[in-house]
Short mmCIF file of C-alpha atoms in Angstrom, two decimals:
data_model
loop_
_atom_site.label_atom_id
_atom_site.label_comp_id
_atom_site.label_asym_id
_atom_site.label_seq_id
_atom_site.Cartn_x
_atom_site.Cartn_y
_atom_site.Cartn_z
CA GLU Z 21 153.05 176.32 -40.99
CA ALA Z 22 152.52 174.21 -37.84
CA GLY Z 23 155.58 174.18 -35.53
CA VAL Z 24 157.33 171.31 -33.68
CA ALA Z 25 154.93 169.59 -31.44
CA GLN Z 26 156.00 167.83 -28.21
CA SER Z 27 154.09 165.84 -25.55
CA PRO Z 28 153.73 165.67 -22.76
CA ARG Z 29 154.60 169.28 -21.60
CA TYR Z 30 155.18 168.11 -18.02
CA LYS Z 31 156.04 164.75 -16.30
CA ILE Z 32 156.81 163.93 -12.77
CA ILE Z 33 158.05 160.37 -12.03
CA GLU Z 34 159.88 158.61 -9.31
CA LYS Z 35 163.44 157.57 -9.75
CA ARG Z 36 163.98 154.23 -11.45
CA GLN Z 37 160.64 154.72 -13.36
CA SER Z 38 160.57 154.85 -17.12
CA VAL Z 39 159.30 157.76 -19.18
CA ALA Z 40 158.74 158.64 -22.77
CA PHE Z 41 158.62 161.82 -24.76
CA TRP Z 42 157.13 162.23 -28.16
CA CYS Z 43 158.04 164.81 -30.79
CA ASN Z 44 156.48 165.61 -34.23
CA PRO Z 45 158.73 167.87 -36.37
CA ILE Z 46 157.60 170.33 -38.87
CA SER Z 47 156.30 168.67 -42.00
CA GLY Z 48 159.05 167.92 -44.47
CA HIS Z 49 161.99 168.45 -42.08
CA ALA Z 50 164.36 165.57 -42.59
CA THR Z 51 166.59 166.34 -39.59
CA LEU Z 52 165.38 166.01 -36.00
CA TYR Z 53 167.27 166.76 -32.87
CA TRP Z 54 166.68 165.86 -29.13
CA TYR Z 55 168.35 168.25 -26.50
CA GLN Z 56 168.57 168.08 -22.85
CA GLN Z 57 168.49 171.40 -20.97
CA ILE Z 58 169.27 171.36 -17.30
CA LEU Z 59 168.06 174.42 -15.31
CA GLY Z 60 170.34 177.36 -15.69
CA GLN Z 61 172.27 175.74 -18.52
CA GLY Z 62 172.16 175.84 -22.44
CA PRO Z 63 170.73 172.94 -24.35
CA LYS Z 64 172.96 169.96 -24.89
CA LEU Z 65 172.47 167.89 -28.03
CA LEU Z 66 171.55 164.24 -27.10
CA ILE Z 67 170.91 162.63 -30.56
CA GLN Z 68 170.47 163.92 -34.21
CA PHE Z 69 168.47 161.95 -36.78
CA GLN Z 70 168.55 162.34 -40.62
CA ASN Z 71 165.32 160.86 -41.76
CA ASN Z 72 165.20 157.69 -39.76
CA GLY Z 73 169.07 157.17 -39.34
CA VAL Z 74 171.19 158.29 -36.53
CA VAL Z 75 173.69 160.96 -37.44
CA ASP Z 76 175.11 161.71 -33.95
CA ASP Z 77 174.38 160.14 -30.64
CA SER Z 78 177.75 160.69 -28.96
CA GLN Z 79 176.35 162.47 -25.88
CA LEU Z 80 173.39 160.10 -25.50
CA PRO Z 81 173.65 157.99 -22.17
CA LYS Z 82 172.84 154.70 -23.98
CA ASP Z 83 172.73 152.64 -20.78
CA ARG Z 84 169.51 154.44 -19.90
CA PHE Z 85 168.32 156.71 -22.85
CA SER Z 86 167.05 155.47 -26.21
CA ALA Z 87 165.45 157.17 -29.08
CA GLU Z 88 163.86 156.16 -32.42
CA ARG Z 89 162.50 157.83 -35.36
CA LEU Z 90 160.47 155.31 -37.22
CA LYS Z 91 159.30 156.26 -40.70
CA GLY Z 92 161.46 159.18 -40.70
CA VAL Z 93 158.82 161.52 -38.96
CA ASP Z 94 157.78 161.44 -35.42
CA SER Z 95 160.29 160.47 -32.72
CA THR Z 96 160.32 159.14 -29.25
CA LEU Z 97 162.85 159.58 -26.46
CA LYS Z 98 162.78 157.15 -23.58
CA ILE Z 99 164.56 157.14 -20.35
CA GLN Z 100 164.75 153.84 -18.38
CA PRO Z 101 165.44 153.82 -15.55
CA ALA Z 102 165.32 157.49 -14.67
CA LYS Z 103 167.79 159.08 -12.25
CA LEU Z 104 167.36 162.33 -10.17
CA GLU Z 105 169.95 163.98 -12.42
CA ASP Z 106 167.66 163.46 -15.39
CA SER Z 107 165.36 166.25 -14.22
CA ALA Z 108 165.58 168.75 -17.05
CA VAL Z 109 163.72 170.08 -20.04
CA TYR Z 110 163.85 167.81 -23.09
CA LEU Z 111 163.66 169.86 -26.26
CA CYS Z 112 163.01 168.61 -29.78
CA ALA Z 113 163.96 170.55 -32.82
CA SER Z 114 163.85 170.11 -36.58
CA SER Z 115 165.47 171.42 -39.71
CA PRO Z 116 164.82 170.88 -43.38
CA ARG Z 117 168.34 169.35 -43.88
CA PRO Z 118 171.47 168.73 -41.87
CA ASP Z 119 173.24 171.65 -43.58
CA THR Z 120 170.42 174.07 -42.90
CA ASP Z 121 171.56 176.55 -40.45
CA THR Z 122 168.44 177.29 -38.38
CA GLN Z 123 166.76 174.81 -36.11
CA TYR Z 124 163.26 175.12 -35.16
CA PHE Z 125 162.37 174.31 -31.54
CA GLY Z 126 159.30 172.68 -29.83
CA PRO Z 127 158.05 173.95 -26.40
CA GLY Z 128 159.88 171.18 -24.54
CA THR Z 129 158.84 168.56 -21.88
CA ARG Z 130 159.74 169.46 -18.37
CA LEU Z 131 160.70 166.26 -16.57
CA THR Z 132 160.89 166.18 -12.74
CA VAL Z 133 162.50 163.02 -11.27
CA LEU Z 134 161.64 162.66 -7.47
CA SER V 20 180.31 170.17 -23.87
CA GLN V 21 179.48 173.80 -23.89
CA GLN V 22 181.49 175.63 -26.39
CA GLY V 23 180.28 179.17 -25.69
CA GLU V 24 180.51 181.13 -22.51
CA GLU V 25 178.18 184.01 -22.09
CA ASP V 26 178.60 187.23 -20.09
CA PRO V 27 176.84 188.46 -18.10
CA GLN V 28 174.95 185.50 -16.69
CA ALA V 29 172.09 188.05 -15.79
CA LEU V 30 171.33 191.45 -16.79
CA SER V 31 168.65 193.87 -15.61
CA ILE V 32 167.73 197.06 -17.20
CA GLN V 33 164.98 199.65 -17.64
CA GLU V 34 162.64 199.70 -20.50
CA GLY V 35 164.19 201.81 -23.33
CA GLU V 36 167.73 201.06 -22.41
CA ASN V 37 170.12 199.14 -24.64
CA ALA V 38 171.14 195.47 -23.65
CA THR V 39 174.52 193.89 -24.60
CA MET V 40 175.28 190.35 -24.16
CA ASN V 41 178.69 188.68 -24.97
CA CYS V 42 179.69 185.29 -26.12
CA SER V 43 183.00 183.66 -26.35
CA TYR V 44 183.80 180.42 -27.99
CA LYS V 45 186.74 177.98 -28.33
CA THR V 46 187.04 176.43 -31.84
CA SER V 47 186.67 177.57 -35.42
CA ILE V 48 183.08 178.02 -36.49
CA ASN V 49 180.96 178.16 -39.67
CA ASN V 50 178.45 180.44 -38.12
CA LEU V 51 177.18 181.64 -34.80
CA GLN V 52 173.50 181.93 -33.86
CA TRP V 53 171.63 183.70 -31.13
CA TYR V 54 168.37 182.27 -29.73
CA ARG V 55 165.75 183.54 -27.29
CA GLN V 56 163.97 181.46 -24.74
CA ASN V 57 161.05 182.74 -22.78
CA SER V 58 160.21 181.17 -19.53
CA GLY V 59 158.83 177.64 -19.91
CA ARG V 60 159.15 177.86 -23.71
CA GLY V 61 161.30 176.55 -26.51
CA LEU V 62 163.99 178.50 -28.20
CA VAL V 63 163.32 180.87 -31.02
CA HIS V 64 166.00 181.69 -33.56
CA LEU V 65 166.87 185.37 -33.71
CA ILE V 66 169.83 185.86 -36.01
CA LEU V 67 172.72 184.15 -37.62
CA ILE V 68 176.10 185.65 -38.55
CA ARG V 69 178.58 183.75 -40.85
CA SER V 70 182.33 183.37 -40.01
CA ASN V 71 183.17 185.80 -42.93
CA GLU V 72 180.78 188.55 -41.65
CA ARG V 73 181.60 191.17 -39.00
CA GLU V 74 178.19 192.72 -38.29
CA LYS V 75 174.54 192.07 -38.86
CA HIS V 76 171.38 193.75 -38.07
CA SER V 77 167.76 192.73 -37.79
CA GLY V 78 165.27 195.12 -36.55
CA ARG V 79 166.38 196.18 -32.96
CA LEU V 80 169.11 193.45 -32.94
CA ARG V 81 172.71 194.04 -33.87
CA VAL V 82 175.27 191.19 -33.81
CA THR V 83 179.07 191.49 -34.23
CA LEU V 84 181.46 188.71 -34.72
CA ASP V 85 185.24 188.89 -34.18
CA THR V 86 186.68 185.57 -35.29
CA SER V 87 190.32 186.61 -34.12
CA LYS V 88 189.07 186.85 -30.62
CA LYS V 89 186.57 184.17 -30.96
CA SER V 90 183.78 186.37 -29.56
CA SER V 91 180.36 187.83 -30.44
CA SER V 92 178.00 190.26 -28.93
CA LEU V 93 174.26 190.65 -29.17
CA LEU V 94 172.92 194.20 -28.79
CA ILE V 95 169.18 194.84 -28.29
CA THR V 96 168.27 198.58 -28.64
CA ALA V 97 165.47 200.35 -27.10
CA SER V 98 164.50 197.38 -24.94
CA ARG V 99 160.86 196.44 -24.09
CA ALA V 100 159.37 194.51 -21.28
CA ALA V 101 158.62 191.80 -23.81
CA ASP V 102 162.41 191.29 -24.48
CA THR V 103 162.53 189.70 -20.91
CA ALA V 104 164.03 186.21 -21.70
CA SER V 105 167.17 184.05 -21.72
CA TYR V 106 169.49 184.70 -24.59
CA PHE V 107 171.73 181.84 -25.90
CA CYS V 108 174.50 181.87 -28.41
CA ALA V 109 175.22 178.72 -30.29
CA THR V 110 178.11 177.92 -32.58
CA ASP V 111 177.92 175.83 -35.71
CA SER V 112 181.11 174.18 -36.92
CA GLY V 113 179.44 173.30 -40.27
CA TYR V 114 178.01 170.22 -41.84
CA ASN V 115 181.29 168.56 -42.31
CA GLN V 116 181.85 168.76 -38.64
CA GLY V 117 178.55 167.21 -37.79
CA GLY V 118 176.49 170.38 -38.22
CA LYS V 119 175.45 170.33 -34.74
CA LEU V 120 174.87 173.48 -32.60
CA ILE V 121 176.74 173.91 -29.26
CA PHE V 122 175.00 176.35 -26.98
CA GLY V 123 176.40 178.60 -24.20
CA GLN V 124 175.07 178.98 -20.78
CA GLY V 125 172.88 181.81 -21.55
CA THR V 126 172.20 185.38 -20.32
CA GLU V 127 169.07 186.04 -18.45
CA LEU V 128 167.71 189.44 -19.42
CA SER V 129 165.10 191.31 -17.39
CA VAL V 130 163.65 194.42 -18.70
CA LYS V 131 161.70 196.44 -16.16
CA PRO V 132 158.82 198.63 -17.35
#
């Protein structure tokens, strides 16, 4: 079974630029999560989708971050404009259902904002 | 917000020794999970313990949970150099509470050959 795919793996941008990350979850997984992991910290949930609907986006900085999951499969996370403090690893995870205990993580995208 | 606090933040041991990491949390939980993260990689699920369980084993891993003290520990026995990674506890308050995982800060384990 293929795992969660993410691209790009690395991205370096200047502050105030825009950036987008892509995630393809495990086939058949209805629930998709985006996490932000700042260096030296644990992952923090940004947004959770159930199919193509948002379940929880309470910690998503909506003035600059947006995410979508069209057709309930792939998802994109966008930052516009980026700030220095957005430098982090952005992890995508999926699970079969929201009441499934285990989440399966992708390799992450390491973002550096200069 | 971070629910779990992990202790120690960093741990360095020799191959063959046991490694113990602790996690404390603040609110009631449905289950507690441990994940491993190798440098530059995503997280890998290791083991899950439910709130009505006290101890669980998986290979060289042993997890305990004390809900009265709101704490958990992860023991890795007979450590190997390949166990070098960061280890995170994550609490799940259950589907009715949103079902989201809240991660601790992690323990960075270094196993020297």
